[in-house]
PDB file of C-alpha atoms in Angstrom:
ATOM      1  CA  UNK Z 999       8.025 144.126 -92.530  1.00 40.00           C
ATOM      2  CA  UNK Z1000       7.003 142.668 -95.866  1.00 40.00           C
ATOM      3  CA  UNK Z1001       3.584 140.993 -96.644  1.00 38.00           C
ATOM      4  CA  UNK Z1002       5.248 137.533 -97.229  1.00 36.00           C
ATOM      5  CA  UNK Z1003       7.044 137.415 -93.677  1.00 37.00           C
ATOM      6  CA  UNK Z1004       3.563 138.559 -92.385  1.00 34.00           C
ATOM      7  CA  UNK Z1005       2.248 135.698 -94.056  1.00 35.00           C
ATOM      8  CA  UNK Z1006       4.661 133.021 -92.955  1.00 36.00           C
ATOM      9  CA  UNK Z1007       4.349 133.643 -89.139  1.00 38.00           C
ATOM     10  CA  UNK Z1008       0.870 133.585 -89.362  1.00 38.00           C
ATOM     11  CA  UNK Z1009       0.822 130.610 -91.136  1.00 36.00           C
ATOM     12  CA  UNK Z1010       3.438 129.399 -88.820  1.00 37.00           C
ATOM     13  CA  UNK Z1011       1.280 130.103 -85.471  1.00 40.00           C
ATOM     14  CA  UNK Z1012      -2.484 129.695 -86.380  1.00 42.00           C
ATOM     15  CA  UNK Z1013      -2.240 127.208 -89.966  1.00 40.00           C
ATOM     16  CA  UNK Z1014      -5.353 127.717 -92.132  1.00 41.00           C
ATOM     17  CA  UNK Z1015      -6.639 130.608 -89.991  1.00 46.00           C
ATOM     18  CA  UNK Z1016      -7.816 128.174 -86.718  1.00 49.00           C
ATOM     19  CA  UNK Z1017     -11.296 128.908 -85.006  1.00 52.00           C
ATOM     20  CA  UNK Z1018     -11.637 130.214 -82.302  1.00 90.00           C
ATOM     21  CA  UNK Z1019      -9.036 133.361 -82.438  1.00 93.00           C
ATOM     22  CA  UNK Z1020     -10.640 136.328 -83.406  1.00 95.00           C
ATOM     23  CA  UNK Z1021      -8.111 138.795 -82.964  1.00 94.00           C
ATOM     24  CA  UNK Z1022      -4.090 138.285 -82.079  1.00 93.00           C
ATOM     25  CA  UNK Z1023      -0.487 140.367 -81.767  1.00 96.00           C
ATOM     26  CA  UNK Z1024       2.539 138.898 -81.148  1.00 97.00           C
ATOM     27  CA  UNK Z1025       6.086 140.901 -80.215  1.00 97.00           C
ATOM     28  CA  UNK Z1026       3.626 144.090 -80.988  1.00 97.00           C
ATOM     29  CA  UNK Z1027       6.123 147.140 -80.997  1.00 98.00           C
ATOM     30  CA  UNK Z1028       4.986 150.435 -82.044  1.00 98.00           C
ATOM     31  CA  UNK Z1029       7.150 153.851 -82.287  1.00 97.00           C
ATOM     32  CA  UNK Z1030       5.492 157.395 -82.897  1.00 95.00           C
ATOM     33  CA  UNK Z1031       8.117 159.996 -83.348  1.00 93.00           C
ATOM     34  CA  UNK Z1032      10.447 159.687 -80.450  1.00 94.00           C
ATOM     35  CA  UNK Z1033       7.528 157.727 -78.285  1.00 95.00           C
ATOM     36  CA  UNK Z1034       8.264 154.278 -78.090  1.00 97.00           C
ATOM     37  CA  UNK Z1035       4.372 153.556 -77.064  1.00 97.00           C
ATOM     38  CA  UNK Z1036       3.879 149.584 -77.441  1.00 98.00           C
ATOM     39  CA  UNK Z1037       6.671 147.401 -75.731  1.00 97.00           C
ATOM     40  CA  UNK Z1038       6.297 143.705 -77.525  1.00 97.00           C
ATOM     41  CA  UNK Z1039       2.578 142.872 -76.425  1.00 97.00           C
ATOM     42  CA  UNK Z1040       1.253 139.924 -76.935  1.00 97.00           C
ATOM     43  CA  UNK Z1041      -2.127 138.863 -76.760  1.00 97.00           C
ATOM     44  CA  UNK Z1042      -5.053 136.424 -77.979  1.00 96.00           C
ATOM     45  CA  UNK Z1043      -8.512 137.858 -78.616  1.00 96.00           C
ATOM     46  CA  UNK Z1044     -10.694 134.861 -78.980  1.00 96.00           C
ATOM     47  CA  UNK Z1045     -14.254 134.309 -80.216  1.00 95.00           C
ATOM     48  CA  UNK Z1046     -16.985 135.429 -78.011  1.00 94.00           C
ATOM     49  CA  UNK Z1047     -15.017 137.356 -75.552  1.00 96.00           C
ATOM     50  CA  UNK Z1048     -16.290 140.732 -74.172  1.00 96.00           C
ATOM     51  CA  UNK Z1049     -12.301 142.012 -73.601  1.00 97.00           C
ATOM     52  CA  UNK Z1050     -12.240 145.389 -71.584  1.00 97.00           C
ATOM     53  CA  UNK Z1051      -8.970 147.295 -72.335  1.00 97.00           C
ATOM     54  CA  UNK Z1052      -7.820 149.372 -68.997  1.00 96.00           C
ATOM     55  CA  UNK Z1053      -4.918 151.441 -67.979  1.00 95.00           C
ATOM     56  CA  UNK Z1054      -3.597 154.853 -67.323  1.00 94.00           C
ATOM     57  CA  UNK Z1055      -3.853 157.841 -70.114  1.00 92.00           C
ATOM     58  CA  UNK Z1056      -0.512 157.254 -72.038  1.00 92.00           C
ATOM     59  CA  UNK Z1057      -0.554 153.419 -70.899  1.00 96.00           C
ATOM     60  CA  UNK Z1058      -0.743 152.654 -74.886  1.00 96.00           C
ATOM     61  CA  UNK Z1059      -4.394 151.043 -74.593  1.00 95.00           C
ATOM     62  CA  UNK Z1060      -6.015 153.026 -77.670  1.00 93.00           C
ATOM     63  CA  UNK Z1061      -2.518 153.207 -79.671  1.00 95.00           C
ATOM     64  CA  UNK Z1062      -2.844 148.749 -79.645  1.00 96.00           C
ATOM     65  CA  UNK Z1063      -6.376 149.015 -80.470  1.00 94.00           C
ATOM     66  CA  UNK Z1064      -5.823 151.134 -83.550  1.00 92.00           C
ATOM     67  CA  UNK Z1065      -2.913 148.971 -84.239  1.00 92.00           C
ATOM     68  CA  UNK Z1066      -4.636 146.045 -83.673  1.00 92.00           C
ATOM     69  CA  UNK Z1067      -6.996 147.244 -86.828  1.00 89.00           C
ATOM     70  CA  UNK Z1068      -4.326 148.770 -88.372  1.00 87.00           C
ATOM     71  CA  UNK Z1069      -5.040 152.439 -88.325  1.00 88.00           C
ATOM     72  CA  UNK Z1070      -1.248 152.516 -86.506  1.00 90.00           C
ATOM     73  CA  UNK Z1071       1.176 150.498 -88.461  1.00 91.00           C
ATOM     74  CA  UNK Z1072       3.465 148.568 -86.308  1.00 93.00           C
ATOM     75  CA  UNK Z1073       6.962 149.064 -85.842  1.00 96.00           C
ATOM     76  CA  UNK Z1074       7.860 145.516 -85.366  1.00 97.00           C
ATOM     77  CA  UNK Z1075       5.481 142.219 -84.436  1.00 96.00           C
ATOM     78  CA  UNK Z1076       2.874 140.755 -86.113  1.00 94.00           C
ATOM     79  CA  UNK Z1077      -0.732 141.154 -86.050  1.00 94.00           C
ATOM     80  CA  UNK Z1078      -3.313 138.894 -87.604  1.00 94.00           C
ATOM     81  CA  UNK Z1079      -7.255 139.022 -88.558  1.00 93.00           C
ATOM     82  CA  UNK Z1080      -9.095 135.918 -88.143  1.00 94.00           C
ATOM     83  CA  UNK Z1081      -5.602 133.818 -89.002  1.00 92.00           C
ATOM     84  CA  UNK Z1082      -4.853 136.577 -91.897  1.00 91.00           C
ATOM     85  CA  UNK Z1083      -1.675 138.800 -91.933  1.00 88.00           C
ATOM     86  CA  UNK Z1084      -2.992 142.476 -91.951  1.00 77.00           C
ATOM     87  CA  UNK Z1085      -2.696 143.390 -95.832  1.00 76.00           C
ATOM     88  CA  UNK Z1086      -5.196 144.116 -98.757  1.00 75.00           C
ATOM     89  CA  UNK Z1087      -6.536 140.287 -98.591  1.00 80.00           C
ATOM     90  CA  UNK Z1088      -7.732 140.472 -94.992  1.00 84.00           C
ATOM     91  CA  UNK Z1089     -10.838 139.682 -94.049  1.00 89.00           C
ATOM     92  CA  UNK Z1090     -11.923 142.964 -93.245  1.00 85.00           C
ATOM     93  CA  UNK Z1091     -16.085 142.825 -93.637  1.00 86.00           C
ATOM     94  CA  UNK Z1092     -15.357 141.163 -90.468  1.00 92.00           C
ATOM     95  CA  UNK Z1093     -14.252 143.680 -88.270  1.00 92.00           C
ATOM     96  CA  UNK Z1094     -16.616 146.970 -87.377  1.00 92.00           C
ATOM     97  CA  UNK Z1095     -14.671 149.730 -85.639  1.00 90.00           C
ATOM     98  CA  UNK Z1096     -16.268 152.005 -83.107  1.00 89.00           C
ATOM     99  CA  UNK Z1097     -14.049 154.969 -83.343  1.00 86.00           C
ATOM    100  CA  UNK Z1098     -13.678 157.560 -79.751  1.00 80.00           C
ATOM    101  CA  UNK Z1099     -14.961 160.215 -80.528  1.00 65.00           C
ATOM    102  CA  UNK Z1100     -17.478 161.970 -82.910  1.00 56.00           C
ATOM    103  CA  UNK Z1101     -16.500 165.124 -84.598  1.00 54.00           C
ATOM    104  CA  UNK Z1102     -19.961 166.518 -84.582  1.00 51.00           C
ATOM    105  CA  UNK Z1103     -18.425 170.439 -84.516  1.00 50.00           C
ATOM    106  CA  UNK Z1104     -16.477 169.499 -87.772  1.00 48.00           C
ATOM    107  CA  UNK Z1105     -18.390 171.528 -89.919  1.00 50.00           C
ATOM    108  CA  UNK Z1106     -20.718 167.794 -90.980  1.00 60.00           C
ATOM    109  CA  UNK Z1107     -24.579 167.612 -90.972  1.00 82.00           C
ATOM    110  CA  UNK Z1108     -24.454 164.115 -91.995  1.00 92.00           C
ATOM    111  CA  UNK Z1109     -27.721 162.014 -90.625  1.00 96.00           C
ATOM    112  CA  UNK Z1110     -27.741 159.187 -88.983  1.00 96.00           C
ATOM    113  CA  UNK Z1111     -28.735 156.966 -91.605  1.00 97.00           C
ATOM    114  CA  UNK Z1112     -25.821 158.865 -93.981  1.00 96.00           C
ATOM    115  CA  UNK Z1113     -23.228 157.978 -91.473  1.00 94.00           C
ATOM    116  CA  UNK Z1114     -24.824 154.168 -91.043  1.00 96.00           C
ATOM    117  CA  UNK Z1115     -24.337 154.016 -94.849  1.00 95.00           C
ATOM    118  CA  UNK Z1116     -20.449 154.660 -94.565  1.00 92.00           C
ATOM    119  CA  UNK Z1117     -20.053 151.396 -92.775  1.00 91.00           C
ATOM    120  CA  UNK Z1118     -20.552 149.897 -96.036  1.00 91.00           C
ATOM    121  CA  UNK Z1119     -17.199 151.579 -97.443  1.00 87.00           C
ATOM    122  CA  UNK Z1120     -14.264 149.465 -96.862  1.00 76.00           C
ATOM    123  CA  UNK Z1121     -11.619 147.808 -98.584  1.00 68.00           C
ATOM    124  CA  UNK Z1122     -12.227 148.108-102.727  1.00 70.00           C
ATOM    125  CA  UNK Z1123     -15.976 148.507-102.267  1.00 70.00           C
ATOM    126  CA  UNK Z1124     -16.013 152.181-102.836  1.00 77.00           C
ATOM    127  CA  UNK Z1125     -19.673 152.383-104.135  1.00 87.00           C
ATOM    128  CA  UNK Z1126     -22.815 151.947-102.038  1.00 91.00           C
ATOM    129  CA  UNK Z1127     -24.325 148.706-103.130  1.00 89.00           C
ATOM    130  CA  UNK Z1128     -28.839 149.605-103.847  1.00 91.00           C
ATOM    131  CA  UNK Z1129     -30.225 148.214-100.947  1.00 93.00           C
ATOM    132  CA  UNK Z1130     -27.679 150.517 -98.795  1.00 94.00           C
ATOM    133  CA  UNK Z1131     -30.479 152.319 -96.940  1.00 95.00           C
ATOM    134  CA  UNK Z1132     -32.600 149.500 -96.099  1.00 96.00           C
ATOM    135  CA  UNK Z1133     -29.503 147.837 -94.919  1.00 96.00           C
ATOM    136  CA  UNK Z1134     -28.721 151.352 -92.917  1.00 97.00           C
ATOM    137  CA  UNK Z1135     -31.908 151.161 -91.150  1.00 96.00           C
ATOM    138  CA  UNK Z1136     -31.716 147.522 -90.106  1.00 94.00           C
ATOM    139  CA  UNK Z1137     -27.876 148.320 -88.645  1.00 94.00           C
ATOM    140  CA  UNK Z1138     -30.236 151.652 -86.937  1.00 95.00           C
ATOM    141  CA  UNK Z1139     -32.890 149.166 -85.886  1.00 93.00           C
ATOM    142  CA  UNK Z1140     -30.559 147.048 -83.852  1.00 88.00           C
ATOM    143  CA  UNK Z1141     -29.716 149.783 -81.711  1.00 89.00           C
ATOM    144  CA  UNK Z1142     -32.798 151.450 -80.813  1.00 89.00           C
ATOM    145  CA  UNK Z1143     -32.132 154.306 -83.339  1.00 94.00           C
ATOM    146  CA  UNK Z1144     -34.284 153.347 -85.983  1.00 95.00           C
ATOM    147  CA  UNK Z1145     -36.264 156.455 -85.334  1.00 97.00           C
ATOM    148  CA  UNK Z1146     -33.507 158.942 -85.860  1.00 97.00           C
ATOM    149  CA  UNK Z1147     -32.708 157.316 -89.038  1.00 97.00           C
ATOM    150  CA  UNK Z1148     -33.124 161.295 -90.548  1.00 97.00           C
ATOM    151  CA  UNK Z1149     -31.878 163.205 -87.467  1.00 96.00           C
ATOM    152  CA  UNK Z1150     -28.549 164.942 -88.380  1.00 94.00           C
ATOM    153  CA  UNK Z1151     -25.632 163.802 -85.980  1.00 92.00           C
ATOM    154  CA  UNK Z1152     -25.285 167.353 -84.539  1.00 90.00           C
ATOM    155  CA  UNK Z1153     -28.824 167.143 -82.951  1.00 92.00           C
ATOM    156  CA  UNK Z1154     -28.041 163.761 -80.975  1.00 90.00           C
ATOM    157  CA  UNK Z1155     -26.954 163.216 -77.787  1.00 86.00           C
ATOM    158  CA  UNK Z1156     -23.534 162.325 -77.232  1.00 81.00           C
ATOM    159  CA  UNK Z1157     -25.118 158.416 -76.410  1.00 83.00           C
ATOM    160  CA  UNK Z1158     -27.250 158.607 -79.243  1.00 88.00           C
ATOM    161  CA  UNK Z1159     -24.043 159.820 -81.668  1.00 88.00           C
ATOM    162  CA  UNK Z1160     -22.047 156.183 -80.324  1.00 85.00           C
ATOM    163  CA  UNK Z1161     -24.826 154.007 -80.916  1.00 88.00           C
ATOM    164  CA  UNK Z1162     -24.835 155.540 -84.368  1.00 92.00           C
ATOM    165  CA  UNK Z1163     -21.180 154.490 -84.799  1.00 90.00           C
ATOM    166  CA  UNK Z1164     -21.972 151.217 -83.053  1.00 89.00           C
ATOM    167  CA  UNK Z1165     -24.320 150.729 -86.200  1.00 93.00           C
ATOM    168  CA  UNK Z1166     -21.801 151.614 -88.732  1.00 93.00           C
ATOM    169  CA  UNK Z1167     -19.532 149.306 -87.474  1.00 91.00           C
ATOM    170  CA  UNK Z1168     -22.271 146.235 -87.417  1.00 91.00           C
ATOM    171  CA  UNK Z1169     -23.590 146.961 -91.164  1.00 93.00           C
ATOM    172  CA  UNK Z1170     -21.519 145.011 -92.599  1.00 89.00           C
ATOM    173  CA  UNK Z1171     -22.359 142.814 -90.254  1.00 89.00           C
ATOM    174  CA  UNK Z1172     -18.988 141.516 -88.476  1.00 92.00           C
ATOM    175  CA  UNK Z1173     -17.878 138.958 -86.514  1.00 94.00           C
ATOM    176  CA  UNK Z1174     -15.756 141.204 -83.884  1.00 96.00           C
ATOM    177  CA  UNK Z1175     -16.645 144.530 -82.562  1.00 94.00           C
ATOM    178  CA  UNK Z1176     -13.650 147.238 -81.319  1.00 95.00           C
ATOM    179  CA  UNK Z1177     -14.569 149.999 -79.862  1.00 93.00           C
ATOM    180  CA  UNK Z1178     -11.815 152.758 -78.614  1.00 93.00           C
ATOM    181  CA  UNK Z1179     -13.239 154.800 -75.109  1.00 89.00           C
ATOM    182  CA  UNK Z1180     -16.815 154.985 -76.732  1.00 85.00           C
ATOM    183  CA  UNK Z1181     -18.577 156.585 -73.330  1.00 80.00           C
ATOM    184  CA  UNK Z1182     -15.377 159.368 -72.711  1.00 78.00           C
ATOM    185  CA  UNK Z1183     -17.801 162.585 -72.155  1.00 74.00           C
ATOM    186  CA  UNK Z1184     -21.135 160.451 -72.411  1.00 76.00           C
ATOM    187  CA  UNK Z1185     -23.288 161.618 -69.172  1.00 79.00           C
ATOM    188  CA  UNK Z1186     -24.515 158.372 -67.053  1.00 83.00           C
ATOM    189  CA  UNK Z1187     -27.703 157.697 -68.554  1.00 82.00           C
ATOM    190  CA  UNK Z1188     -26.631 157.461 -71.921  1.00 79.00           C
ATOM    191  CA  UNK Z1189     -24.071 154.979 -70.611  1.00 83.00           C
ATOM    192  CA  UNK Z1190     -26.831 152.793 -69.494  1.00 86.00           C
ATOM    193  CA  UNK Z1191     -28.467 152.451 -72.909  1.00 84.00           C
ATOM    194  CA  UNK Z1192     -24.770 151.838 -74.759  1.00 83.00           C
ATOM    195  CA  UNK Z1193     -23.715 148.962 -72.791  1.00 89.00           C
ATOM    196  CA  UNK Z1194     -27.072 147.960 -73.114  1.00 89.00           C
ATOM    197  CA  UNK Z1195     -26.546 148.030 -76.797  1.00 88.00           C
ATOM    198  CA  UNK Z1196     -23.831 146.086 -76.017  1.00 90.00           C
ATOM    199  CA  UNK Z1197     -25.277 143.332 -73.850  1.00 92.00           C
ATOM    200  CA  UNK Z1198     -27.827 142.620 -76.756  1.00 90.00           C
ATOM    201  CA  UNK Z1199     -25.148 142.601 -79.201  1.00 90.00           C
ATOM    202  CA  UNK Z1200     -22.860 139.817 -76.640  1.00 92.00           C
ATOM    203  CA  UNK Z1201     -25.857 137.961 -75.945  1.00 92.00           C
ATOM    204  CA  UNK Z1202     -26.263 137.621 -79.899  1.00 90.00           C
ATOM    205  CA  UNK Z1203     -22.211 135.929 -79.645  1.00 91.00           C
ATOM    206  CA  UNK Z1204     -20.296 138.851 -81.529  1.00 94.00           C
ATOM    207  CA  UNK Z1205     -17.105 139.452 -80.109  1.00 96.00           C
ATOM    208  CA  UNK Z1206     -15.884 142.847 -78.212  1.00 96.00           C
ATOM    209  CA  UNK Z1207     -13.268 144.391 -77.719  1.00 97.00           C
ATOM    210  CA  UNK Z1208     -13.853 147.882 -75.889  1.00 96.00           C
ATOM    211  CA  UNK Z1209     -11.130 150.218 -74.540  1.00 95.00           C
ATOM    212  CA  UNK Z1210     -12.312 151.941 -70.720  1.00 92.00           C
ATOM    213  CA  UNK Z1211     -11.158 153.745 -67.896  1.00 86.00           C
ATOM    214  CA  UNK Z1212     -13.215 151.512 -65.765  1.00 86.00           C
ATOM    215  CA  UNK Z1213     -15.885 149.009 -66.256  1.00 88.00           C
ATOM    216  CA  UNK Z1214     -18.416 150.965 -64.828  1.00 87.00           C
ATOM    217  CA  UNK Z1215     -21.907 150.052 -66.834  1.00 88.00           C
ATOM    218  CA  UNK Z1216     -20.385 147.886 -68.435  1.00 91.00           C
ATOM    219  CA  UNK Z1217     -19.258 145.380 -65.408  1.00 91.00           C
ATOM    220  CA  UNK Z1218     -22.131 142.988 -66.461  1.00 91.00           C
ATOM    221  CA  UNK Z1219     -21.135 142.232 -69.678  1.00 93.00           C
ATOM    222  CA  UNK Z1220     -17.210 142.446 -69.493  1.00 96.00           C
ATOM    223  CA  UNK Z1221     -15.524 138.815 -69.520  1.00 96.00           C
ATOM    224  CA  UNK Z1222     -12.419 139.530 -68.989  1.00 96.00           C
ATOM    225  CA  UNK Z1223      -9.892 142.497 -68.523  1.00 96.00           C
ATOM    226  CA  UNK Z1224      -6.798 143.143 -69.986  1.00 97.00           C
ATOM    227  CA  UNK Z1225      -4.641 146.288 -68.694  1.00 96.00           C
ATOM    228  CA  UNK Z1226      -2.024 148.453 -69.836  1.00 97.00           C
ATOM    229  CA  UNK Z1227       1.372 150.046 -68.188  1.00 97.00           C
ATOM    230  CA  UNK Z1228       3.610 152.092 -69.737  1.00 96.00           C
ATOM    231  CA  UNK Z1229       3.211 150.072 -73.267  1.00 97.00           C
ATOM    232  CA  UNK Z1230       3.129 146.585 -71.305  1.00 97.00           C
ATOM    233  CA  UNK Z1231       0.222 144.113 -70.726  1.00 97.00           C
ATOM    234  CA  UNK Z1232       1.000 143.929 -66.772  1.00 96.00           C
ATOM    235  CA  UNK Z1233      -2.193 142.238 -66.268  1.00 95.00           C
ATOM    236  CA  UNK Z1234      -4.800 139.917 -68.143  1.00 96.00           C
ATOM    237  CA  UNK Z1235      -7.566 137.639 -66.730  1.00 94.00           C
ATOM    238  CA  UNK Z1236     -11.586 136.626 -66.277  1.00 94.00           C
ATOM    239  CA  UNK Z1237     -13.544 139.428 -64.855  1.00 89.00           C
ATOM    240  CA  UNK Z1238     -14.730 137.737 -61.418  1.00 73.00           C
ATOM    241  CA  UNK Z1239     -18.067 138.356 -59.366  1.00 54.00           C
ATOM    242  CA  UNK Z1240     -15.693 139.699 -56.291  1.00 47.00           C
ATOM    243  CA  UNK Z1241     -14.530 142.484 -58.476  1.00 53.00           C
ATOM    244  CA  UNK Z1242     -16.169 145.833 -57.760  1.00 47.00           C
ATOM    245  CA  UNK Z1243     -17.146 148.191 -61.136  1.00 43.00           C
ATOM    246  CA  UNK Z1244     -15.248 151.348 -59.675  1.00 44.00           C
ATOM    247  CA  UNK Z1245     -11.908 149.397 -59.516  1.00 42.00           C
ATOM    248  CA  UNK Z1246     -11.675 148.860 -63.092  1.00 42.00           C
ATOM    249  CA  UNK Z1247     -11.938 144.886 -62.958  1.00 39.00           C
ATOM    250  CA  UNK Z1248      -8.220 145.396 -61.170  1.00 38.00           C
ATOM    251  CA  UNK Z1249      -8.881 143.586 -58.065  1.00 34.00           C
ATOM    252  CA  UNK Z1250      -7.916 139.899 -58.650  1.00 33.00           C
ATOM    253  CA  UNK Z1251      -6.515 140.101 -62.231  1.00 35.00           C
ATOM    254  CA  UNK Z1252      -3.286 138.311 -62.230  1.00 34.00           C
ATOM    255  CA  UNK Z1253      -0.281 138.847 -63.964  1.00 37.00           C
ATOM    256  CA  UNK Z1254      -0.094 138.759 -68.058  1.00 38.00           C
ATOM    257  CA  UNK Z1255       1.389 134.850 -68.461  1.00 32.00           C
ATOM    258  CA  UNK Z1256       2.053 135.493 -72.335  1.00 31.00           C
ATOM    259  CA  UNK Z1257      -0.707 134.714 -74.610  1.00 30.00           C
ATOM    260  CA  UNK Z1258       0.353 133.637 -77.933  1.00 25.00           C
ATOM    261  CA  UNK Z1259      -1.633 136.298 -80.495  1.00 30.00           C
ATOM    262  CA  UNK Z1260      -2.059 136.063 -84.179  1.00 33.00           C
ATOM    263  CA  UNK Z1261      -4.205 138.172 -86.173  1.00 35.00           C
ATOM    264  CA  UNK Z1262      -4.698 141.733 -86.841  1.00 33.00           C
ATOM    265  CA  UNK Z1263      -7.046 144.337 -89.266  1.00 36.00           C
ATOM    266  CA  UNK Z1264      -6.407 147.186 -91.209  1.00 35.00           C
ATOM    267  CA  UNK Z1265      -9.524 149.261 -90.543  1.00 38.00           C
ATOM    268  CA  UNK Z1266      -9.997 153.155 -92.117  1.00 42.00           C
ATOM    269  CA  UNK Z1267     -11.624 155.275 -90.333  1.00 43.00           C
ATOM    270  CA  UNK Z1268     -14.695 157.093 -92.133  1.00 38.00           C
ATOM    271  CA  UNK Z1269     -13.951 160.876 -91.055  1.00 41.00           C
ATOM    272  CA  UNK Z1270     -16.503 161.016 -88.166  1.00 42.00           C
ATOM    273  CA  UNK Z1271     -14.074 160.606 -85.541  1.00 40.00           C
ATOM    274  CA  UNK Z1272     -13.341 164.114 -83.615  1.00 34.00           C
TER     275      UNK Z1272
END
């Protein structure tokens, strides 16, 4: 798919980049090897949502995600950022990416405020502007971390290692936060301070976008649930007070009715991921 056909549905769907969609994929197919993993999804991510992503290991949640900020290309479909066709010219200081895991045994001793700093690193900017550690510690500050600022990664808990990502992703300050399974192997109580993290970080308006195996901590802030079969959205509404945290958000989610998406990033990932 070239850039200009990219350009022309978008423009086609959401002219001049229209508030209020954050995030979008329309006719989303994606093929890895012989795996046809993503079966034409379509779907709106709009400003201010708190959008849990749920289904099934191999249900294709964190291969749309990754697509979705274009670590995956796509096979066929569009994706859009903010209105903007996923290409050099997206608006990419506007997305912060919470990757799944952190590859603390890799052999890196970065500290927090090191890895903070790589947040900064995106697109052509490919030098750390001067104020980079002041603007580290604020991004460390917002999550309760300032205090570990020097701590290498290795010597955090696995809670403590997310909220460092968490603060990657926001200094650059974004509009829309994705994170992909950011609590798989965090105990309970460090589950309690990340969606914390997160409720202070909804409350402030940015959007999220978090892939889970069930809403768990994070019932309270969740706004509405989107799940995965077999590549498929087979289900995608409002998280109600009737539903019960160990279910997932499944109990009175309705079928998918076919949200129109458009918009999609290209994010790279840093090398902290495990």
């Amino acid at each position: 798919m070239t850039s200009s056909s990219l350009t022309s549905t978008a423009t086609a769907i959401n002219p001049a980049g229209k508030p209020g969609i954050a995030l979008s994929a329309r006719g989303l197919h994606v093929t890895l090897g012989a795996s046809h993993i993503l079966r034409g999804i379509d779907i709106d991510i709009h400003d201010g949502e708190v959008v849990a992503l749920q289904g099934a290991n191999g249900s294709g949640k964190s291969t749309l995600v990754r697509t979705l900020t274009g670590i995956i290309p796509a096979s066929s479909g569009e994706v859009a950022l903010y209105g903007q066709p996923v290409d050099p010219k997206a608006p990419w200081g506007r997305i912060g990416y919470v990757p799944q895991r952190v590859g603390v045994n890799s052999g890196i001793n970065s500290t927090a405020l090191e890895v903070v700093s790589t947040g900064l690193l995106f697109g052509k900017k490919l030098r750390l502007p001067r104020n980079h550690k002041a603007l580290s510690k604020l991004a460390l500050e917002q999550v309760g971390l300032a205090h570990r600022a020097n701590s290498p990664m290795s010597v955090l808990s696995g809670g403590q290692q997310q909220r460092v990502l968490i603060a990657r992703a926001l200094v650059r300050e974004p509009d829309l936060l994705v994170l992909d399974e950011p609590v798989s192997g965090v105990d309970q109580k460090s589950q309690k301070a990340f969606a914390k993290t997160l409720q202070d970080l909804a409350t402030r308006g940015l959007t999220i976008v978090i892939v889970l195996h069930g809403l768990g901590e994070f019932r309270p802030l969740i706004t509405r649930c989107v799940t995965l079969e077999d590549g498929v959205i087979c289900h995608d509404a409002p998280v109600t007070a009737t539903q019960h945290p160990d279910h997932g958000g499944h109990d009175h989610v309705h079928p998918h009715t076919g949200f129109v998406p458009e918009h999609s990033p290209l994010i790279s990932e840093t090398g902290f991921e495990g």
